[in-house]
Structure formats: C-alpha cells, structure tokens
Amino acid sequence: MKSLLKEFEALRARFPAGFESSLVLPCLRRIQEERGYVADGDIEELAAFLGVPAIQVEEVLSFYTQFRRRPVGRWHLQVCRNVSCSMRGAEGLVGHLERRLGVAPGATTPDGRFTLSTVECLGSCGTAPALMLNDRYVENLTPESVDALLQELD
Amino acid sequence: MAGRQLLMNFPVTANSHTLAEYRARGGYTAIAKALREMKPQQITQEVVAAGLQGRGGASFPTGRKWQVVVPGDGQPHYLIANADEGEPGTFKDRWILENAPHLLVEGMLLTAYALDARHCFIYIRGEFDLPYRRIAGAVEEAYAARWLGEQIAGSGFSCDLIVYRGAGAYVAGEASGLISSLEGKKGYPRNRPPRLTVRGLYQRPTVVNNVESLANVTGIIRDGAAAFRAVGTEKSPGTRLISVSGHVNRPGVYEVELGFPWRRFIDEDCGGVLGGRAIKAVVPGGISSKVLTGAEIALLALSHEALWDVNSTLGSGGMIVIAEGTCMVHLLQIMLRFYHHESCGQCTPCRHGTGWMHRIVDRIVAGEGRPEDIERLYYVAKYNDGTTICGLGDAAGFAAAGILDKFRDEFEYCIEHKRSRYEGRIECLRS
Ligand SMILES: Cc1cc2nc3c(=O)[nH]c(=O)nc-3n(C[C@H](O)[C@H](O)[C@H](O)COP(=O)(O)O)c2cc1C
Ligand code: SF4
Ligand code: FES
C-alpha cells in the first residue's frame, strides 16, 4: 500500500473536508488493482491512514462482490446468469465453460490461468449473453466465440 | 422510430462523447444561459412545470423532490447522480454515459445550481468500464474548459464533480444504500424519515436522481418546460429510454415517446419476437416491476398511467420480452435467486423471505414441489410488502406474486407432474 500513499493523498484533496471515510472504496480498489487482492496488512494500514475503524474496512470488503481477499487466476471470467442472459443461452454457456476449463464456478484452474465465476446482471442484457473478462465486457457470446476467446488468452 | 426524441436525437459518432462535439451541437449553452439569466428557484420551477418524473424506478416527480432543499439555508447540499444501473434488464444509463456524458454533466450543473450544491457525485456501478472511462473523461474535459470548478462561466457559481465507483452490490443502487456506500461503508439502506433531502450524505440535504432524469434537465432548461410537455402525454411528459432484451430480434436501447403503442414498438422498432413466436409475457420495467401477459399489453400504450392502470410500472425502463414456450417457473427461480443473493439482510422479512421463496421455487423446479407451495409463496410475498427498510423486499414479493397471478397453472402443472410443462426451457437463441 505504501507506494500508493501519494495517490491517496491526491484523492483525499479532491473530496470535501470530512469525507475521509468515503475514500475506503476507491482506495481498496486501487490496492486490489495493484496486488490482485486485498491482504490482511492492507486493512490496518488503510484504516490508520484514513482514520476509520478497521472493522469498517473489513465490512466493506465482505459486503461488495468485487473485492477479493485471495488472488484469482490471470484471467477472471465472470459470466452473467441473470434473466436476460439466461434467456439467451447463459446457462448452457456456464456448462460449456465448466467443461472446457475443468473447474466449477468459484474455482481456479490448477495452472492459475483461469478463474470461473457466475455473477448477476452486468447491465449488458441487450447484448446477452455477456461476461466480464478481468475489467472488460465481452458480449453476444456463443460457445464458438467463447472457444475463440479462450484460444487467445495465454 | 417510436415517436419524437429528446435525448437520442443526435447521431452517435466516434467523437460524439467529446466536449468539442458536444459544444458544436450547442452543448453548455443551457448552463451558460441559466447562470446569466435565471435564479436557482427558477430552474426548479421550470423542472416542476415540465412534470419530469424520475427515470430510476419510482417515477417520483423530480422537481418536487428538489423543492425540499432550500438554497442558501447555510448548510452544504449534495447532488448525486445514480449511475448504479443494477436492476436486471436495464442498460439505458450506460447509453448516456458512453455516448452523451456531457449531457449528464450539464444536467448536473443545472441541478446543482438549482439546489445550491457545491459538491456533486456520480455513483457508477463498479463493473462498468467503458461507461466509467467516458464519464470520467468528460468530467476531466469539463474541468479543463472551466465548466467545472471555481466561478463557472464568469459567474459566482462554483461546483465540483466527483465520479465514485461502486464495488458490486445491487442494493447500493437504492438511494439511501447508495449514500451509505458513498460514505465508504456497507451499502445498507436507511430507514426514512428523515428523507434524504433533509438528511442524506453525511447527514446533509441530498438529492439522488437517476442519470436519465438529470440528462433530461439540460433540454428542459435549454428549450423550456413547454417544449418538454409538448412531447409525451398529459400525465407522462417527455420520453423514456427503454432497454429491450430477451426474445426480440433487435434488442438494444430505444428512446420512446411516452404514449407510444407498445405492440407497435416491439413489432416495428425491436423487430418482433425471435422466430416469429407470440409474446407470452413482458417484464415492463426491470424485474422488480410486475410482469404482464402478451394479451395485456396488446392494446396498451407505453406511459406511466397506462402501466399504473394494469397494476405495474415502467420502473427502470428495463423491458424483457418473453416468447411463447418459455417456462415461467424457471424464470421466477432466477429472479428469486437474485433477490436472495442481493438482500442485505437488515430486515427479517426480506432476509428470510427471499431465501424462503427461493428455496420453494427451487424445489418446484426440481420436481419436489408440494401442493401447498403456491399458497406459501403468496404468504411470504405478502409479508415482504411494506414491512422492510427498502424496496428490495417488496420487489421480491412483487416478482413472485406477479408471476403466480398470471401463470399459476404452470406452477400447478409442475407440482403435479413433477416436471415443467416446457421442460424448464427459457432459451431462445438467434437463428
Ligand atoms: C433495490 C433497489 C435498487 C435500485 N437501483 C437503482 C439503480 O441502479 N439506479 C437508479 O437510478 N435507481 C435505483 N433505485 C431507485 C433509487 O432508490 C431512487 O429512487 C432513484 O435513484 C431516484 O432517482 P429518480 O427520482 O431520478 O428516479 C433502486 C431502488 C431499489 C429499491
Ligand atoms: S429490504 Fe432487504 S435489501 Fe432492503 S434494507 Fe431490508 S434486508 Fe436490506
Ligand atoms: S441479465 Fe446478463 S447482463 Fe443483464
């Protein structure tokens, strides 16, 4: 976290006075971007830096689905399985990915390349089915386009 | 095209999201005019006169919400654009964020001026990547051109705008949950009263409006309330961005003039149903709005009043078209799994009710339903209605009761024969 302190100071300056608590989410996001997940030590350090209780940081980490306490694979595939995506084939797609990767949702391949997850609506229902590949949306999926995507990823 | 347009009536090009293009199309003239010629109260009056209704879900009159905040009462006021867009079936705010971000920035400036708000926030869902980059880019451009910051356009009005990213929680889209989240905490919704316009962000008067509501403010001030009212119906002025998904040939975001015939919109604009099948049902405005049958929508107009008449709502504008042959039991199972997953757990009826309903429908789908299950679903749904802190609990009950009311026979069939009449099928792929 130390390397980010300068950036966090700049962020603090953009917010109105007294808004330190608001920085919990953006700071955790940056920590996770750097390390891939949020480690135990980060919690105490961030809480001390912002002057908020450590329990608040822990609660935030467990409340929001995007925060991780453990590393994931190099490629994180998060497949939407809400109504519109399921109506366009998402359930079959999850099964297809399970077979191709040999892991169930929530798990990482033994070589550490892929993590498969299912998520709720991504706000991409018009281009369903959709998934998130790390930060990027991939839409209008078919089993063939998913195979082609997996081919591209190292 | 489904009637006249107010938001999408400019061509989307490779650069339409940039400040230069927006300026070339007359952008930022409304705020310049307002700062020169209008008092804050006049902006609010204009929006009240326009009859703009919130586009986030509850359709609450936007101007009336603002009137609770008193400019110059000596305390800070805050304005927040709700860009959480988490209601399943909804992806229309994304269109504004990606293609017309300055329309939102200008609408927020006008609103901030009306509310005497020095600091504004855009709370955008954490998963959005391109929409985030586009709106963050627009904010940077606006700062560089001094449309944001100190003494805007040489006036005494100063305003800062911060883009704040969520981190994955549907309930953080609920206005008070959003405020908890923006305070850097769990996205727990709060009991009201006090209203957020009295005690909101850090206990200060706060207005939370949907992205599309705020984007409409720009046109209302630029062209006047009368011009806005000239579009749409008496009770539903203006247009709505409708996100269409499900079993239609051309899903996507459409701007629809309120009052436009519903069937014509689906048949002509959306290219009709996949494979030419009949419409079995339509989710009108996100899965939290009550489902309607194909027969019910046949003669209906797309307006707030027409939807209220049939006991549903245009909600978030997330329309899901469901073709004949789809298993409604399985569809409800997916909806209830979602509510169960997203319940924040503060209220007992919601925490237990969503899980209970989810488990019942799970077992019906698995062929283990019991005859009393239907009445039990109704019972749980009813106890969720009006007994919870936020609308998520009610919505889960509405979804269940809404589908049961209209497709009860499918549930009975599934319980009696231990399998779905449609083999659980909900897919309908592009041919
Ligand atoms: C569970 C839940 C989730 C919600 N999610 C959103 C959302 O993602 N975006 C939104 O604009 N409104 C959402 N709302 C509605 C907001 O609470 C609020 O009514 C709205 O943002 C106000 O804006 P408006 O008056 O301009 O419509 C949600 C409500 C509930 C109960
Ligand atoms: S209704 Fe449900 S989601 Fe809303 S506050 Fe209560 S428990 Fe949380
Ligand atoms: S249902 Fe998958 S993106 Fe909305």
XYZ file of C-alpha atoms and ligand atoms in Angstrom:
628
model
C 0.000 0.000 0.000
C 2.919 2.347 0.719
C 3.558 3.025 -2.955
C 0.002 4.316 -3.308
C 0.068 6.835 -0.457
C 0.860 9.789 -2.694
C -2.040 8.902 -4.937
C -4.346 8.528 -1.925
C -3.329 11.963 -0.682
C -4.236 13.446 -4.052
C -7.572 11.654 -3.911
C -8.253 12.996 -0.437
C -7.638 16.520 -1.690
C -10.383 16.139 -4.308
C -13.057 15.299 -1.753
C -14.701 17.848 0.536
C -13.220 18.144 4.041
C -14.511 15.484 6.410
C -15.058 12.898 3.651
C -12.134 10.616 4.636
C -14.483 7.705 5.219
C -15.620 7.926 1.590
C -12.127 7.017 0.458
C -12.419 3.427 1.705
C -13.891 2.091 -1.554
C -11.644 3.913 -4.026
C -8.502 3.095 -2.015
C -9.405 -0.591 -1.746
C -9.999 -0.664 -5.486
C -6.523 0.715 -6.174
C -4.912 -1.693 -3.711
C -6.656 -4.587 -5.417
C -5.634 -3.340 -8.851
C -2.002 -3.348 -7.741
C -1.822 -6.635 -5.866
C -4.742 -8.546 -7.348
C -6.451 -8.843 -3.965
C -6.561 -7.096 -0.595
C -4.211 -8.538 2.038
C -4.678 -8.546 5.830
C -1.980 -5.925 6.339
C -3.728 -3.507 3.954
C -6.759 -3.324 6.204
C -4.919 -1.938 9.234
C -2.787 0.369 7.141
C -5.710 1.843 5.241
C -7.805 2.245 8.381
C -4.955 4.104 10.092
C -4.309 6.289 7.053
C -7.960 7.327 6.728
C -8.704 7.432 10.429
C -11.623 4.999 10.156
C -12.192 1.838 12.230
C -10.559 -1.294 10.773
C -13.881 -3.093 11.138
C -15.404 -0.681 8.609
C -12.783 -1.688 6.048
C -13.424 -5.378 6.761
C -17.177 -4.921 6.424
C -16.756 -3.181 3.095
C -14.503 -5.987 1.870
C -17.071 -8.634 2.700
C -20.135 -6.678 1.534
C -19.194 -5.923 -2.068
C -18.789 -8.748 -4.535
C -15.929 -7.175 -6.465
C -13.464 -7.146 -3.577
C -11.232 -10.193 -3.129
C -9.218 -11.406 -0.166
C -7.392 -14.019 -2.270
C -5.732 -13.959 -5.659
C -7.656 -15.144 -8.726
C -6.377 -16.605 -11.977
C -4.661 -14.470 -14.597
C -7.938 -14.419 -16.490
C -11.107 -13.994 -14.457
C -14.224 -14.975 -16.386
C -17.396 -13.747 -14.700
C -20.434 -14.977 -16.572
C -23.791 -13.275 -16.073
C -26.624 -15.685 -15.388
C -29.469 -13.297 -14.666
C -32.785 -13.337 -16.535
C -31.918 -11.775 -19.908
C -28.623 -13.631 -20.282
C -30.202 -16.942 -19.299
C -32.917 -16.311 -21.884
C -30.151 -16.077 -24.485
C -28.158 -19.138 -23.525
C -26.053 -18.229 -20.467
C -26.846 -21.430 -18.596
C -25.521 -23.583 -21.420
C -22.507 -21.313 -21.645
C -21.608 -21.783 -17.984
C -21.778 -25.549 -18.514
C -19.627 -25.217 -21.614
C -17.001 -23.214 -19.725
C -17.017 -25.681 -16.836
C -16.218 -28.495 -19.272
C -13.619 -26.519 -21.195
C -11.793 -25.309 -18.087
C -12.412 -28.365 -15.928
C -13.478 -26.271 -12.917
C -16.799 -25.315 -11.364
C -17.819 -21.676 -10.819
C -15.829 -20.189 -7.961
C -12.704 -22.209 -8.728
C -9.369 -21.529 -10.425
C -7.638 -23.893 -12.842
C -4.623 -25.657 -11.269
C -2.243 -23.779 -13.599
C -3.540 -20.485 -12.210
C -4.632 -19.210 -15.615
C -8.410 -19.111 -15.307
C -10.943 -18.402 -12.600
C -14.581 -19.036 -13.460
C -17.378 -17.184 -11.660
C -21.049 -16.519 -12.166
C -22.447 -13.059 -11.481
C -25.796 -11.288 -11.566
C -26.902 -8.745 -14.192
C -23.976 -6.774 -15.632
C -26.166 -4.161 -17.322
C -25.426 -5.709 -20.681
C -28.709 -7.507 -21.262
C -29.201 -6.161 -24.795
C -26.019 -7.897 -25.894
C -26.676 -11.057 -23.909
C -25.185 -13.357 -23.002
C -22.321 -11.367 -21.550
C -19.292 -11.935 -19.349
C -16.575 -9.871 -17.770
C -13.025 -10.837 -18.695
C -10.984 -9.116 -15.984
C -12.180 -5.483 -16.440
C -13.554 -5.811 -19.933
C -17.059 -6.795 -21.111
C -17.351 -9.481 -23.774
C -20.839 -9.668 -25.230
C -23.111 -11.564 -27.644
C -21.411 -14.791 -26.595
C -21.808 -18.159 -28.271
C -19.985 -21.406 -27.430
C -17.876 -20.790 -30.545
C -16.952 -17.224 -29.605
C -16.071 -18.384 -26.092
C -13.786 -21.063 -27.543
C -12.129 -18.468 -29.746
C -11.677 -16.200 -26.713
C -10.041 -18.959 -24.652
C -7.649 -19.615 -27.551
C -6.458 -16.005 -27.432
C -5.745 -15.974 -23.705
C -2.342 -17.201 -22.586
C -38.709 5.345 -34.576
C -41.015 5.296 -31.577
C -42.218 8.893 -31.649
C -40.247 12.064 -31.044
C -36.854 12.107 -29.339
C -35.310 14.385 -26.716
C -32.090 12.585 -25.733
C -31.037 10.342 -28.594
C -31.725 12.866 -31.326
C -28.109 13.342 -32.263
C -26.030 10.946 -34.282
C -23.623 8.792 -32.321
C -20.222 9.101 -33.956
C -16.695 8.164 -32.945
C -16.404 11.508 -31.142
C -19.933 12.315 -30.027
C -18.902 11.789 -26.402
C -16.248 14.532 -26.526
C -16.576 18.092 -25.326
C -15.701 19.515 -28.757
C -18.569 17.641 -30.415
C -20.965 18.447 -27.626
C -20.125 22.135 -27.884
C -20.517 22.036 -31.657
C -24.035 20.725 -31.098
C -24.947 23.547 -28.759
C -23.751 21.965 -25.542
C -23.264 24.029 -22.352
C -25.453 26.840 -23.665
C -28.220 25.900 -21.216
C -25.963 26.308 -18.170
C -24.453 29.493 -19.597
C -27.933 30.927 -20.089
C -29.106 29.799 -16.662
C -26.129 31.357 -14.891
C -26.694 34.605 -16.767
C -30.455 34.911 -16.623
C -32.026 32.584 -14.078
C -32.237 32.344 -10.326
C -31.815 28.866 -8.790
C -35.514 28.728 -7.876
C -36.487 29.381 -11.486
C -34.651 26.245 -12.585
C -36.590 24.180 -10.080
C -39.836 25.843 -11.147
C -39.121 25.008 -14.766
C -38.498 21.351 -13.924
C -41.667 21.238 -11.807
C -43.601 22.790 -14.703
C -42.121 20.264 -17.122
C -43.560 17.459 -14.998
C -40.398 15.366 -15.294
C -40.798 12.064 -13.460
C -37.773 10.160 -12.133
C -36.339 7.594 -14.516
C -34.671 5.422 -11.862
C -37.618 3.268 -10.877
C -40.128 5.038 -8.673
C -41.192 7.717 -11.223
C -41.264 10.354 -8.477
C -41.643 13.963 -9.749
C -38.105 15.317 -9.972
C -38.859 18.988 -9.337
C -40.932 18.189 -6.258
C -38.043 16.250 -4.774
C -35.785 19.273 -5.256
C -38.240 21.672 -3.618
C -37.494 20.168 -0.213
C -33.953 21.560 -0.392
C -33.727 25.243 0.487
C -30.966 27.122 -1.368
C -28.888 29.358 0.876
C -30.037 27.834 4.179
C -26.447 27.887 5.389
C -25.651 24.187 5.200
C -23.944 22.186 2.441
C -26.218 20.398 -0.028
C -25.206 17.480 -2.194
C -26.345 16.167 -5.551
C -25.757 12.561 -6.582
C -26.381 11.014 -9.986
C -27.398 7.407 -9.585
C -25.452 5.511 -12.252
C -25.535 2.192 -10.426
C -27.798 0.656 -13.083
C -28.228 -2.683 -11.371
C -31.877 -3.507 -11.991
C -31.827 -6.659 -14.138
C -32.927 -5.860 -17.679
C -31.734 -2.252 -17.514
C -28.821 -0.843 -19.503
C -30.009 2.559 -20.691
C -27.991 4.851 -18.405
C -24.982 3.185 -19.916
C -26.027 4.630 -23.275
C -25.892 8.167 -21.846
C -22.614 7.582 -20.017
C -20.958 6.138 -23.107
C -22.403 8.328 -25.832
C -23.566 11.590 -24.294
C -21.693 12.018 -20.990
C -21.660 15.815 -21.255
C -25.450 15.839 -21.349
C -25.316 14.397 -17.841
C -22.576 16.780 -16.683
C -24.541 19.802 -17.924
C -27.782 18.499 -16.392
C -25.955 18.070 -13.086
C -24.534 21.577 -13.236
C -28.024 22.997 -13.751
C -29.384 20.876 -10.922
C -26.512 21.786 -8.600
C -27.149 25.451 -9.335
C -30.858 24.987 -8.542
C -30.061 23.183 -5.277
C -27.153 25.357 -4.186
C -24.928 22.274 -4.155
C -21.173 22.911 -4.237
C -20.236 19.213 -4.494
C -21.779 16.615 -6.776
C -21.111 12.919 -7.250
C -21.765 10.368 -9.926
C -22.080 6.951 -8.292
C -21.353 4.450 -11.044
C -21.508 0.690 -10.699
C -18.091 -0.862 -10.233
C -18.331 -3.282 -13.153
C -18.817 -0.563 -15.761
C -15.544 0.025 -17.572
C -16.139 1.952 -20.800
C -19.010 3.974 -19.273
C -16.673 4.907 -16.413
C -13.844 5.936 -18.716
C -16.228 8.007 -20.831
C -17.845 9.889 -17.957
C -14.548 10.347 -16.111
C -13.050 11.679 -19.347
C -15.957 14.079 -19.799
C -15.543 15.383 -16.249
C -11.823 15.997 -16.854
C -12.629 17.812 -20.094
C -15.245 19.931 -18.352
C -12.737 20.899 -15.641
C -10.106 21.798 -18.244
C -12.623 24.003 -20.075
C -13.734 25.512 -16.751
C -17.297 24.233 -16.946
C -16.500 22.696 -13.562
C -14.546 24.180 -10.678
C -14.406 27.757 -9.475
C -16.642 30.562 -10.785
C -18.087 28.827 -13.775
C -18.517 30.939 -16.925
C -17.541 34.050 -15.006
C -20.449 33.694 -12.586
C -20.353 33.392 -8.807
C -21.293 29.721 -9.069
C -18.643 27.099 -8.272
C -19.167 23.368 -8.487
C -17.065 20.223 -8.120
C -17.994 16.846 -9.528
C -16.509 13.528 -8.397
C -17.028 10.202 -10.143
C -17.316 7.483 -7.496
C -17.161 3.801 -8.356
C -19.234 1.155 -6.600
C -17.874 -2.322 -5.998
C -20.676 -4.768 -6.752
C -23.925 -4.591 -4.755
C -27.405 -4.230 -6.258
C -28.801 -2.714 -3.071
C -26.266 0.131 -3.283
C -28.417 1.420 -6.179
C -31.210 2.148 -3.726
C -30.855 5.842 -2.926
C -30.069 5.518 0.796
C -27.942 2.404 0.304
C -26.051 4.412 -2.268
C -25.414 7.139 0.287
C -24.094 4.611 2.816
C -21.825 3.268 0.106
C -20.621 6.740 -0.872
C -19.757 7.258 2.782
C -17.368 4.331 2.406
C -19.485 1.782 4.258
C -21.580 -1.292 3.535
C -24.431 -0.305 1.216
C -27.084 -0.575 3.902
C -30.320 1.270 3.100
C -31.610 3.568 5.838
C -34.982 3.990 7.459
C -36.991 7.025 6.437
C -37.972 9.537 7.688
C -35.842 11.584 7.706
C -35.937 11.962 3.970
C -32.609 12.128 2.155
C -33.451 15.654 1.028
C -33.412 16.523 4.741
C -30.624 14.238 5.995
C -28.673 12.457 3.311
C -24.965 12.223 2.604
C -23.097 12.874 5.877
C -26.454 13.982 7.315
C -26.786 16.898 4.867
C -29.689 17.570 2.481
C -29.029 15.404 -0.566
C -30.786 14.846 -3.857
C -30.306 11.491 -5.570
C -31.520 11.353 -9.151
C -31.147 8.831 -11.898
C -28.747 9.575 -14.784
C -31.551 9.836 -17.333
C -33.603 12.155 -15.101
C -30.642 14.537 -14.842
C -29.808 14.298 -18.544
C -33.362 15.481 -19.271
C -32.849 18.620 -17.195
C -30.473 20.027 -19.823
C -33.152 20.018 -22.539
C -35.837 21.312 -20.189
C -33.790 24.403 -19.351
C -32.460 24.869 -22.887
C -35.853 24.610 -24.644
C -38.267 25.337 -21.796
C -40.837 23.292 -19.911
C -43.489 23.814 -22.586
C -41.345 22.185 -25.247
C -40.803 19.192 -22.954
C -44.503 18.937 -22.210
C -45.316 19.059 -25.903
C -43.811 15.570 -26.135
C -45.435 12.560 -24.458
C -48.804 12.518 -22.704
C -50.505 14.791 -20.210
C -49.575 12.571 -17.254
C -46.283 11.314 -18.683
C -44.457 14.184 -20.366
C -41.362 13.528 -22.426
C -39.751 10.290 -23.482
C -38.168 7.286 -21.827
C -35.086 5.360 -22.704
C -36.221 1.766 -22.862
C -33.663 -1.046 -22.714
C -35.075 -4.029 -24.533
C -33.726 -7.526 -24.050
C -34.895 -11.114 -24.106
C -36.573 -12.812 -27.049
C -36.668 -9.958 -29.562
C -34.881 -9.693 -32.876
C -33.318 -6.302 -32.201
C -32.544 -5.814 -28.522
C -30.985 -2.500 -27.505
C -31.677 0.959 -26.093
C -34.518 2.907 -27.682
C -35.979 6.287 -26.923
C -39.754 6.038 -26.828
C -42.157 8.974 -26.737
C -44.457 8.320 -23.801
C -47.871 7.207 -25.013
C -46.476 5.258 -27.980
C -48.321 1.989 -28.747
C -46.488 -0.850 -27.070
C -47.072 -3.603 -29.631
C -46.001 -1.362 -32.472
C -42.796 -0.587 -30.605
C -41.980 -4.272 -30.173
C -43.033 -5.280 -33.679
C -41.510 -2.396 -35.632
C -38.646 -0.929 -33.629
C -37.486 -4.114 -31.921
C -38.078 -6.274 -34.992
C -40.637 -8.534 -33.316
C -40.119 -11.757 -31.405
C -37.407 -14.287 -32.265
C -38.599 -16.949 -34.666
C -41.883 -15.075 -35.142
C -43.232 -16.555 -31.917
C -46.099 -14.987 -29.980
C -45.417 -12.822 -26.923
C -46.086 -14.795 -23.772
C -45.199 -12.092 -21.270
C -43.301 -8.847 -20.873
C -41.375 -7.551 -17.890
C -42.103 -3.840 -18.364
C -39.521 -2.012 -16.268
C -36.865 -4.202 -14.684
C -37.611 -7.479 -12.907
C -38.936 -5.562 -9.885
C -41.954 -4.468 -11.965
C -44.915 -6.820 -12.264
C -44.936 -8.973 -15.356
C -47.718 -8.509 -17.945
C -49.081 -11.073 -20.392
C -48.942 -10.704 -24.167
C -52.724 -10.208 -24.170
C -52.490 -7.454 -21.563
C -50.010 -5.369 -23.494
C -51.712 -5.821 -26.873
C -53.610 -2.551 -26.709
C -51.569 -0.718 -24.121
C -49.578 2.480 -24.545
C -46.131 2.953 -23.078
C -46.853 5.562 -20.425
C -46.748 5.742 -16.662
C -50.516 6.000 -16.335
C -51.216 3.056 -18.669
C -48.890 0.841 -16.614
C -50.353 2.004 -13.307
C -53.800 1.105 -14.635
C -52.727 -2.526 -15.001
C -51.041 -2.541 -11.599
C -47.485 -2.429 -12.880
C -44.924 0.262 -13.670
C -42.466 1.481 -16.287
C -39.944 1.246 -13.442
C -36.393 1.490 -14.687
C -37.345 1.099 -18.343
C -35.799 -2.375 -18.500
C -38.146 -4.283 -20.785
C -37.734 -8.039 -21.154
C -39.799 -9.699 -23.873
C -40.638 -13.343 -23.222
C -41.709 -15.604 -26.102
C -44.388 -18.277 -26.045
C -42.926 -21.602 -24.890
C -40.857 -20.136 -22.027
C -41.005 -21.746 -18.573
C -42.145 -19.080 -16.108
C -41.300 -21.276 -13.113
C -37.641 -21.370 -14.043
C -37.701 -17.644 -14.812
C -39.056 -16.891 -11.343
C -36.384 -19.167 -9.890
C -33.672 -16.973 -11.438
C -35.325 -13.787 -10.164
C -35.624 -15.130 -6.624
C -32.057 -16.394 -6.603
C -31.051 -12.843 -7.462
C -33.088 -11.192 -4.693
C -31.934 -13.759 -2.175
C -28.315 -13.138 -3.163
C -28.691 -9.338 -3.066
C -30.718 -8.943 0.136
C -28.505 -7.027 2.552
C -30.039 -8.870 5.483
C -31.044 -5.954 7.692
C -34.776 -6.712 7.695
C -36.107 -10.065 8.835
C -38.933 -10.357 6.258
C -36.529 -9.700 3.403
C -33.610 -11.755 4.709
C -35.767 -14.798 5.398
C -38.493 -14.161 2.852
C -36.239 -14.002 -0.194
C -34.438 -17.182 0.872
C -37.652 -18.975 1.703
C -39.299 -18.136 -1.621
C -36.115 -19.077 -3.450
C -35.978 -22.484 -1.788
C -39.653 -23.182 -2.513
C -39.296 -22.410 -6.218
C -36.032 -24.364 -6.342
C -37.826 -27.442 -5.170
C -40.774 -26.918 -7.512
C -38.310 -26.777 -10.422
C -36.594 -29.909 -9.112
C -39.920 -31.762 -9.252
C -40.309 -31.811 -5.487
C -42.986 -29.161 -5.131
C -45.852 -29.648 -2.704
C -49.466 -28.646 -3.323
C -49.374 -26.047 -0.527
C -46.299 -24.344 -2.001
C -48.249 -21.854 -4.101
C -50.201 -20.502 -1.146
C -46.985 -20.413 0.860
C -45.283 -18.315 -1.801
C -48.158 -15.856 -1.701
C -47.988 -15.772 2.061
C -44.280 -14.959 2.141
C -44.633 -12.431 -0.685
C -47.342 -10.613 1.227
C -45.260 -10.354 4.380
C -42.472 -8.736 2.445
C -44.744 -5.989 1.161
C -44.318 -2.753 3.075
C -42.517 -4.242 6.056
C -38.941 -3.590 5.001
C -36.488 -0.699 5.015
C -36.014 -0.550 1.271
C -37.862 -1.610 -1.849
C -35.862 -4.773 -2.453
C -38.013 -6.804 -0.107
C -41.214 -5.581 -1.766
C -39.774 -6.165 -5.217
C -39.037 -9.820 -4.490
C -42.626 -10.264 -3.346
C -43.988 -8.402 -6.407
C -41.983 -10.578 -8.764
C -43.273 -13.764 -7.146
C -46.899 -12.685 -6.780
C -46.884 -11.079 -10.237
C -45.828 -14.282 -11.991
C -48.040 -16.513 -9.816
C -51.112 -14.368 -10.506
C -50.753 -14.800 -14.233
C -49.117 -18.184 -14.668
C -50.407 -20.152 -11.710
C -51.388 -23.082 -13.886
C -47.735 -23.604 -14.844
C -46.742 -23.917 -11.207
C -49.632 -26.303 -10.547
C -48.617 -28.388 -13.532
C -45.023 -28.516 -12.349
C -46.032 -29.587 -8.837
C -48.491 -32.194 -10.045
C -46.400 -33.752 -12.840
C -43.035 -33.221 -11.156
C -41.703 -31.541 -14.271
C -42.127 -28.303 -16.117
C -44.689 -28.061 -18.907
C -41.917 -26.510 -21.003
C -39.103 -28.721 -19.718
C -37.683 -25.709 -17.917
C -36.808 -24.064 -21.219
C -36.197 -20.346 -21.189
C -33.701 -20.004 -24.005
C -34.478 -18.790 -27.445
C -31.355 -18.225 -29.466
C -30.705 -16.178 -32.547
C -31.406 -18.365 -35.544
C -33.064 -2.314 -4.516
C -33.118 -1.047 -5.305
C -32.167 -0.799 -6.301
C -32.189 0.383 -7.028
N -31.253 0.567 -8.018
C -31.271 1.728 -8.728
C -30.312 1.959 -9.756
O -29.453 1.117 -10.037
N -30.354 3.144 -10.424
C -31.294 4.099 -10.134
O -31.278 5.160 -10.749
N -32.216 3.898 -9.184
C -32.224 2.747 -8.474
N -33.161 2.568 -7.484
C -34.104 3.677 -7.203
C -33.474 4.683 -6.254
O -33.754 4.281 -4.920
C -34.026 6.106 -6.424
O -35.412 6.047 -6.364
C -33.645 6.758 -7.725
O -32.266 6.715 -7.962
C -34.096 8.205 -7.691
O -33.883 8.810 -8.936
P -35.091 9.387 -9.800
O -36.023 10.088 -8.879
O -34.429 10.310 -10.752
O -35.739 8.227 -10.458
C -33.181 1.362 -6.762
C -34.133 1.115 -5.772
C -34.118 -0.076 -5.067
C -35.166 -0.309 -4.033
S -35.475 -4.754 2.351
Fe -33.864 -6.292 2.125
S -32.259 -5.265 0.956
Fe -33.640 -3.630 1.719
S -32.725 -2.986 3.668
Fe -34.170 -4.618 4.173
S -32.926 -6.516 4.146
Fe -31.753 -4.940 3.104
S -29.015 -10.233 -17.491
Fe -26.949 -10.529 -18.077
S -26.271 -8.513 -18.346
Fe -28.294 -8.218 -17.642
